[in-house]
PDB file of C-alpha atoms in Angstrom:
ATOM      1  CA  MET A   1     -15.627   0.091   1.017  1.00 75.00           C
ATOM      2  CA  GLY A   2     -17.244   2.823  -1.173  1.00 92.00           C
ATOM      3  CA  TYR A   3     -17.355   3.075  -4.868  1.00 97.00           C
ATOM      4  CA  LYS A   4     -14.247   5.092  -4.988  1.00 96.00           C
ATOM      5  CA  GLU A   5     -12.092   2.419  -3.353  1.00 96.00           C
ATOM      6  CA  GLU A   6     -13.753  -0.453  -5.336  1.00 97.00           C
ATOM      7  CA  SER A   7     -13.253   1.427  -8.637  1.00 97.00           C
ATOM      8  CA  LEU A   8      -9.443   2.158  -8.034  1.00 97.00           C
ATOM      9  CA  LYS A   9      -8.932  -1.626  -7.781  1.00 97.00           C
ATOM     10  CA  LEU A  10     -10.079  -2.059 -11.327  1.00 98.00           C
ATOM     11  CA  LYS A  11      -7.681  -1.656 -14.105  1.00 97.00           C
ATOM     12  CA  LYS A  12      -9.449  -0.903 -17.323  1.00 98.00           C
ATOM     13  CA  TRP A  13     -10.533   2.760 -17.711  1.00 98.00           C
ATOM     14  CA  ALA A  14     -11.931   4.648 -20.492  1.00 98.00           C
ATOM     15  CA  VAL A  15     -11.228   8.539 -20.470  1.00 98.00           C
ATOM     16  CA  VAL A  16     -14.209  10.342 -22.068  1.00 98.00           C
ATOM     17  CA  GLY A  17     -12.828  13.765 -23.038  1.00 97.00           C
ATOM     18  CA  ALA A  18      -9.218  12.709 -23.407  1.00 98.00           C
ATOM     19  CA  SER A  19      -6.819  15.391 -24.935  1.00 97.00           C
ATOM     20  CA  ASP A  20      -3.399  15.570 -26.542  1.00 97.00           C
ATOM     21  CA  LYS A  21      -2.919  19.034 -25.008  1.00 97.00           C
ATOM     22  CA  LYS A  22      -0.676  18.748 -21.987  1.00 96.00           C
ATOM     23  CA  ASP A  23      -2.032  21.493 -20.134  1.00 96.00           C
ATOM     24  CA  LYS A  24      -5.434  19.960 -20.111  1.00 95.00           C
ATOM     25  CA  PHE A  25      -7.006  17.610 -17.650  1.00 95.00           C
ATOM     26  CA  GLY A  26      -8.083  15.281 -20.405  1.00 96.00           C
ATOM     27  CA  TYR A  27      -4.280  14.644 -20.916  1.00 97.00           C
ATOM     28  CA  LYS A  28      -3.088  14.598 -17.502  1.00 97.00           C
ATOM     29  CA  ILE A  29      -5.500  12.073 -16.384  1.00 97.00           C
ATOM     30  CA  VAL A  30      -4.684   9.827 -19.349  1.00 97.00           C
ATOM     31  CA  LYS A  31      -0.834   9.968 -18.369  1.00 97.00           C
ATOM     32  CA  THR A  32      -1.677   9.776 -14.522  1.00 97.00           C
ATOM     33  CA  LEU A  33      -3.870   6.489 -15.163  1.00 97.00           C
ATOM     34  CA  ASN A  34      -0.926   5.110 -17.486  1.00 97.00           C
ATOM     35  CA  ASP A  35       1.766   6.013 -15.155  1.00 96.00           C
ATOM     36  CA  ASN A  36      -0.079   3.996 -12.417  1.00 97.00           C
ATOM     37  CA  ASP A  37      -0.307   0.963 -14.385  1.00 96.00           C
ATOM     38  CA  TYR A  38      -4.081   1.300 -15.523  1.00 97.00           C
ATOM     39  CA  ASN A  39      -5.064   0.226 -18.990  1.00 97.00           C
ATOM     40  CA  VAL A  40      -6.208   3.556 -20.541  1.00 98.00           C
ATOM     41  CA  PHE A  41      -8.545   3.726 -23.199  1.00 98.00           C
ATOM     42  CA  PRO A  42      -8.435   7.557 -24.421  1.00 98.00           C
ATOM     43  CA  ILE A  43     -11.964   8.681 -26.104  1.00 98.00           C
ATOM     44  CA  ASN A  44     -12.109  11.673 -28.503  1.00 97.00           C
ATOM     45  CA  PRO A  45     -13.254  11.574 -31.893  1.00 96.00           C
ATOM     46  CA  ARG A  46     -10.920  13.925 -33.168  1.00 96.00           C
ATOM     47  CA  LEU A  47      -7.586  12.164 -32.331  1.00 97.00           C
ATOM     48  CA  ASP A  48      -6.106   9.089 -33.392  1.00 97.00           C
ATOM     49  CA  GLU A  49      -3.617   8.622 -30.407  1.00 95.00           C
ATOM     50  CA  ILE A  50      -2.422  10.222 -27.165  1.00 96.00           C
ATOM     51  CA  ASP A  51       0.961   9.502 -25.823  1.00 91.00           C
ATOM     52  CA  GLY A  52       1.329   6.374 -27.870  1.00 94.00           C
ATOM     53  CA  LEU A  53      -2.144   5.152 -26.836  1.00 96.00           C
ATOM     54  CA  LYS A  54      -4.879   4.466 -29.426  1.00 97.00           C
ATOM     55  CA  CYS A  55      -7.803   6.967 -29.018  1.00 98.00           C
ATOM     56  CA  TYR A  56     -11.087   5.688 -29.739  1.00 98.00           C
ATOM     57  CA  LYS A  57     -14.123   7.759 -31.137  1.00 97.00           C
ATOM     58  CA  SER A  58     -16.691   6.485 -28.662  1.00 96.00           C
ATOM     59  CA  ILE A  59     -16.975   3.850 -25.814  1.00 96.00           C
ATOM     60  CA  ASN A  60     -18.843   1.577 -28.439  1.00 95.00           C
ATOM     61  CA  ASP A  61     -15.722   1.572 -30.539  1.00 96.00           C
ATOM     62  CA  ILE A  62     -13.571  -0.324 -27.626  1.00 96.00           C
ATOM     63  CA  GLU A  63     -13.959  -4.037 -28.028  1.00 94.00           C
ATOM     64  CA  GLU A  64     -12.375  -4.782 -24.620  1.00 94.00           C
ATOM     65  CA  GLU A  65     -14.418  -4.740 -21.377  1.00 96.00           C
ATOM     66  CA  ILE A  66     -14.158  -1.543 -19.697  1.00 98.00           C
ATOM     67  CA  ASP A  67     -14.453  -1.270 -15.704  1.00 98.00           C
ATOM     68  CA  VAL A  68     -14.471   2.403 -15.034  1.00 98.00           C
ATOM     69  CA  VAL A  69     -15.312   5.577 -17.284  1.00 98.00           C
ATOM     70  CA  ASP A  70     -13.767   8.713 -16.299  1.00 98.00           C
ATOM     71  CA  MET A  71     -15.645  11.835 -17.686  1.00 97.00           C
ATOM     72  CA  VAL A  72     -13.824  14.991 -18.558  1.00 97.00           C
ATOM     73  CA  VAL A  73     -16.599  16.619 -20.701  1.00 97.00           C
ATOM     74  CA  ARG A  74     -19.168  18.839 -20.302  1.00 96.00           C
ATOM     75  CA  PRO A  75     -22.460  17.928 -19.121  1.00 97.00           C
ATOM     76  CA  GLU A  76     -24.120  18.262 -22.353  1.00 96.00           C
ATOM     77  CA  ILE A  77     -21.601  15.767 -24.003  1.00 95.00           C
ATOM     78  CA  GLY A  78     -21.694  13.495 -20.888  1.00 96.00           C
ATOM     79  CA  LYS A  79     -25.392  13.107 -20.889  1.00 96.00           C
ATOM     80  CA  LYS A  80     -25.195  11.385 -24.573  1.00 96.00           C
ATOM     81  CA  VAL A  81     -22.319   9.057 -23.317  1.00 96.00           C
ATOM     82  CA  ILE A  82     -24.153   7.734 -20.196  1.00 97.00           C
ATOM     83  CA  PRO A  83     -26.428   5.516 -22.195  1.00 96.00           C
ATOM     84  CA  GLU A  84     -23.520   4.020 -23.973  1.00 96.00           C
ATOM     85  CA  ILE A  85     -21.692   3.322 -20.707  1.00 97.00           C
ATOM     86  CA  ALA A  86     -25.070   1.609 -19.469  1.00 96.00           C
ATOM     87  CA  ASP A  87     -25.228  -0.268 -22.573  1.00 95.00           C
ATOM     88  CA  LYS A  88     -21.751  -1.598 -22.225  1.00 96.00           C
ATOM     89  CA  ASN A  89     -22.504  -2.924 -18.841  1.00 96.00           C
ATOM     90  CA  ILE A  90     -19.823  -0.557 -17.156  1.00 97.00           C
ATOM     91  CA  GLU A  91     -20.851  -0.076 -13.579  1.00 97.00           C
ATOM     92  CA  TYR A  92     -18.545   2.728 -12.350  1.00 98.00           C
ATOM     93  CA  ILE A  93     -18.311   6.416 -13.573  1.00 98.00           C
ATOM     94  CA  TRP A  94     -16.014   9.106 -12.373  1.00 98.00           C
ATOM     95  CA  LEU A  95     -17.453  12.518 -12.740  1.00 97.00           C
ATOM     96  CA  GLN A  96     -14.444  15.131 -12.703  1.00 95.00           C
ATOM     97  CA  PRO A  97     -15.259  18.729 -11.602  1.00 93.00           C
ATOM     98  CA  GLY A  98     -16.970  20.586 -14.442  1.00 92.00           C
ATOM     99  CA  THR A  99     -18.820  17.210 -15.753  1.00 95.00           C
ATOM    100  CA  ARG A 100     -21.664  17.257 -13.198  1.00 96.00           C
ATOM    101  CA  SER A 101     -25.277  18.555 -13.444  1.00 97.00           C
ATOM    102  CA  ASP A 102     -28.574  17.658 -12.089  1.00 97.00           C
ATOM    103  CA  GLU A 103     -29.407  15.936 -15.420  1.00 96.00           C
ATOM    104  CA  ILE A 104     -26.117  13.965 -15.175  1.00 97.00           C
ATOM    105  CA  ASP A 105     -27.136  12.754 -11.709  1.00 97.00           C
ATOM    106  CA  LYS A 106     -30.729  11.887 -12.863  1.00 97.00           C
ATOM    107  CA  LEU A 107     -29.106   9.860 -15.546  1.00 97.00           C
ATOM    108  CA  THR A 108     -26.536   7.942 -13.673  1.00 97.00           C
ATOM    109  CA  GLU A 109     -29.426   7.118 -11.334  1.00 97.00           C
ATOM    110  CA  GLU A 110     -31.660   5.922 -13.776  1.00 97.00           C
ATOM    111  CA  TYR A 111     -28.907   3.717 -15.301  1.00 97.00           C
ATOM    112  CA  ASN A 112     -27.996   2.682 -11.837  1.00 97.00           C
ATOM    113  CA  LEU A 113     -24.464   3.537 -12.105  1.00 98.00           C
ATOM    114  CA  LYS A 114     -21.846   3.740  -9.293  1.00 98.00           C
ATOM    115  CA  VAL A 115     -20.651   7.229  -9.226  1.00 97.00           C
ATOM    116  CA  VAL A 116     -17.760   8.726  -7.797  1.00 97.00           C
ATOM    117  CA  LYS A 117     -17.542  12.505  -7.896  1.00 97.00           C
ATOM    118  CA  ASP A 118     -13.876  13.139  -7.457  1.00 95.00           C
ATOM    119  CA  CYS A 119     -10.712  14.067  -9.514  1.00 93.00           C
ATOM    120  CA  ILE A 120      -8.766  10.869 -10.487  1.00 94.00           C
ATOM    121  CA  TYR A 121      -5.814  13.019 -11.310  1.00 93.00           C
ATOM    122  CA  ALA A 122      -5.770  14.623  -7.725  1.00 93.00           C
ATOM    123  CA  THR A 123      -6.313  11.067  -6.331  1.00 94.00           C
ATOM    124  CA  LEU A 124      -3.478   9.407  -8.017  1.00 94.00           C
ATOM    125  CA  SER A 125      -0.918  12.300  -8.214  1.00 82.00           C
TER     126      SER A 125
END
């Protein structure tokens, strides 16, 4: 079984780059995960909630253990979040299209993260 299949069985997902704008993937991903019975932790430092879900400023603000982080941010932002993911002992990271770069690849490898390069929205829709 690959990382994609393994991670889909896990239920606590943080979405870095969550949005309250319904036309953005940061919103669609939060909603799709929530609609599919995942426990979703939206992360956006500028928002308090998205569709009734508490929004967190960073991964470090989430007290519960997170299983998977879905990245919906530019690589410049993502590279700052990857060390936080590793510090919280989160194994799985999904990199949406537009979040990937050589630098992100090096960091995820350096921190020994299990990477899925795919779109969770398309996977669950």
